[in-house]
Coordinates of C-alpha atoms in Angstrom, one line a residue:
M1 CA 9.0 26.0 17.9
V2 CA 7.1 23.6 15.8
T3 CA 5.8 20.5 17.6
Y4 CA 5.6 17.4 15.4
G5 CA 3.5 14.3 15.8
T6 CA 4.8 10.8 15.1
P7 CA 6.8 10.8 11.9
F8 CA 5.7 8.6 9.0
S9 CA 6.7 8.0 5.4
G10 CA 4.6 7.1 2.4
F11 CA 4.6 5.8 -1.1
S12 CA 2.2 5.7 -4.1
V13 CA 0.3 2.9 -5.7
S14 CA -1.6 2.6 -8.9
D15 CA -4.5 0.7 -7.4
V16 CA -5.5 1.2 -3.8
P17 CA -7.9 -1.8 -3.5
A18 CA -5.2 -4.1 -4.9
A19 CA -2.7 -2.7 -2.5
K20 CA -5.1 -3.1 0.4
A21 CA -5.7 -6.8 -0.5
F22 CA -2.0 -7.4 -0.9
Y23 CA -0.7 -5.8 2.3
A24 CA -3.6 -7.1 4.4
D25 CA -4.3 -10.5 3.0
V26 CA -1.0 -11.6 1.6
I27 CA 1.6 -9.8 3.7
G28 CA -0.5 -9.9 6.9
L29 CA -0.2 -6.3 8.0
D30 CA -3.0 -4.4 9.7
V31 CA -4.4 -2.0 7.1
E32 CA -6.9 0.8 7.5
E33 CA -8.4 2.8 4.7
S34 CA -9.3 6.4 5.1
E35 CA -10.1 9.1 2.5
G36 CA -9.0 6.8 -0.4
M37 CA -5.6 6.2 1.2
L38 CA -4.2 3.3 3.2
H39 CA -2.4 3.3 6.6
L40 CA -0.2 0.2 7.0
A41 CA 0.3 -0.4 10.7
L42 CA 4.0 -1.2 11.5
G43 CA 3.8 -1.6 15.2
D44 CA 4.7 0.7 18.1
G45 CA 2.2 3.2 16.8
H46 CA 4.1 3.7 13.5
H47 CA 2.5 3.5 10.1
V48 CA 3.2 4.1 6.4
L49 CA 0.8 6.1 4.2
V50 CA -0.1 4.5 0.9
Y51 CA -1.7 7.0 -1.5
P52 CA -3.2 6.7 -5.0
K53 CA -1.6 7.9 -8.1
G54 CA -3.5 5.8 -10.6
E55 CA -1.9 5.6 -14.1
A56 CA 0.6 8.3 -13.1
H57 CA 2.2 6.0 -10.6
V58 CA 5.8 5.1 -11.3
P59 CA 7.4 2.5 -9.0
A60 CA 10.3 3.7 -7.0
S61 CA 13.8 2.5 -8.1
F62 CA 14.6 1.6 -4.4
T63 CA 13.0 -0.4 -1.6
V64 CA 10.1 1.6 -0.2
L65 CA 9.3 -0.6 2.8
N66 CA 11.5 -3.0 4.9
L67 CA 9.7 -5.5 7.0
P68 CA 12.0 -6.7 9.9
V69 CA 11.7 -10.4 10.7
E70 CA 13.6 -12.8 12.9
D71 CA 14.1 -15.4 10.2
V72 CA 14.2 -14.2 6.6
S73 CA 14.3 -17.7 5.1
A74 CA 11.2 -18.7 7.1
A75 CA 9.4 -15.5 6.1
V76 CA 10.3 -16.1 2.4
R77 CA 9.0 -19.6 2.5
E78 CA 5.7 -18.5 4.2
L79 CA 5.2 -15.6 1.8
S80 CA 6.0 -17.8 -1.2
E81 CA 3.3 -20.1 -0.1
R82 CA 0.9 -17.1 -0.2
G83 CA 1.9 -16.4 -3.8
V84 CA 4.7 -13.8 -3.3
S85 CA 7.5 -14.0 -5.9
F86 CA 10.9 -12.9 -4.8
K87 CA 13.2 -10.8 -6.9
R88 CA 16.6 -11.8 -8.2
Y89 CA 19.3 -9.2 -8.7
E90 CA 22.3 -10.0 -10.9
G91 CA 25.6 -10.0 -9.1
M92 CA 23.9 -10.3 -5.7
P93 CA 24.8 -13.4 -3.6
Q94 CA 21.3 -14.8 -3.2
D95 CA 20.4 -18.3 -2.3
D96 CA 17.9 -20.5 -4.1
D97 CA 15.0 -18.7 -2.3
G98 CA 16.2 -15.3 -3.2
V99 CA 17.7 -14.5 0.2
M100 CA 20.9 -12.4 0.2
K101 CA 23.2 -13.5 3.0
G102 CA 26.6 -12.3 4.1
N103 CA 26.4 -8.6 3.1
G104 CA 24.8 -7.2 6.2
P105 CA 21.5 -8.5 7.5
D106 CA 19.8 -11.3 5.5
I107 CA 17.3 -9.7 3.1
A108 CA 14.9 -10.7 0.3
W109 CA 13.0 -8.4 -2.0
F110 CA 9.6 -8.7 -3.7
T111 CA 7.2 -6.2 -5.4
D112 CA 3.7 -5.2 -4.5
P113 CA 0.9 -5.1 -7.2
S114 CA 2.0 -1.6 -8.2
G115 CA 5.7 -2.6 -8.7
N116 CA 7.0 -1.1 -5.5
V117 CA 10.0 -3.0 -4.0
V118 CA 9.4 -4.3 -0.5
S119 CA 11.8 -6.4 1.6
V120 CA 11.9 -8.8 4.5
I121 CA 15.1 -8.1 6.4
G122 CA 16.7 -9.9 9.3
A123 CA 16.4 -8.1 12.6
P124 CA 16.5 -10.6 15.5
G125 CA 15.3 -9.8 18.9
P126 CA 12.7 -7.7 20.7
G127 CA 11.4 -4.6 19.0
R128 CA 12.3 -5.8 15.5

């Protein structure tokens, strides 16, 4: 029987240094660089692998990373102050800050420097 380590997911970026600066300095995640790739620490020993594709990178058409927070509106305000622009989706019930409420957990979307969609999503309580 195969024995697996801790599972993780990954996504590509066009520019690793720009991604590192964004995820560490703007978003506030712990980021480690190794062998030209990034490891975004997500807590509880979990991480996401960010790997380079350069000009071949095509942003995914879906959210590649959801960041659970207790208060989405507060997170949006703080990230906006750091220069993050939140996305608007036609037909989605989003408030003035771009937070969608009332269709499941509160959620707001933004993109990283490579165009990948990331969200802050409501997940109150311990172990978010």
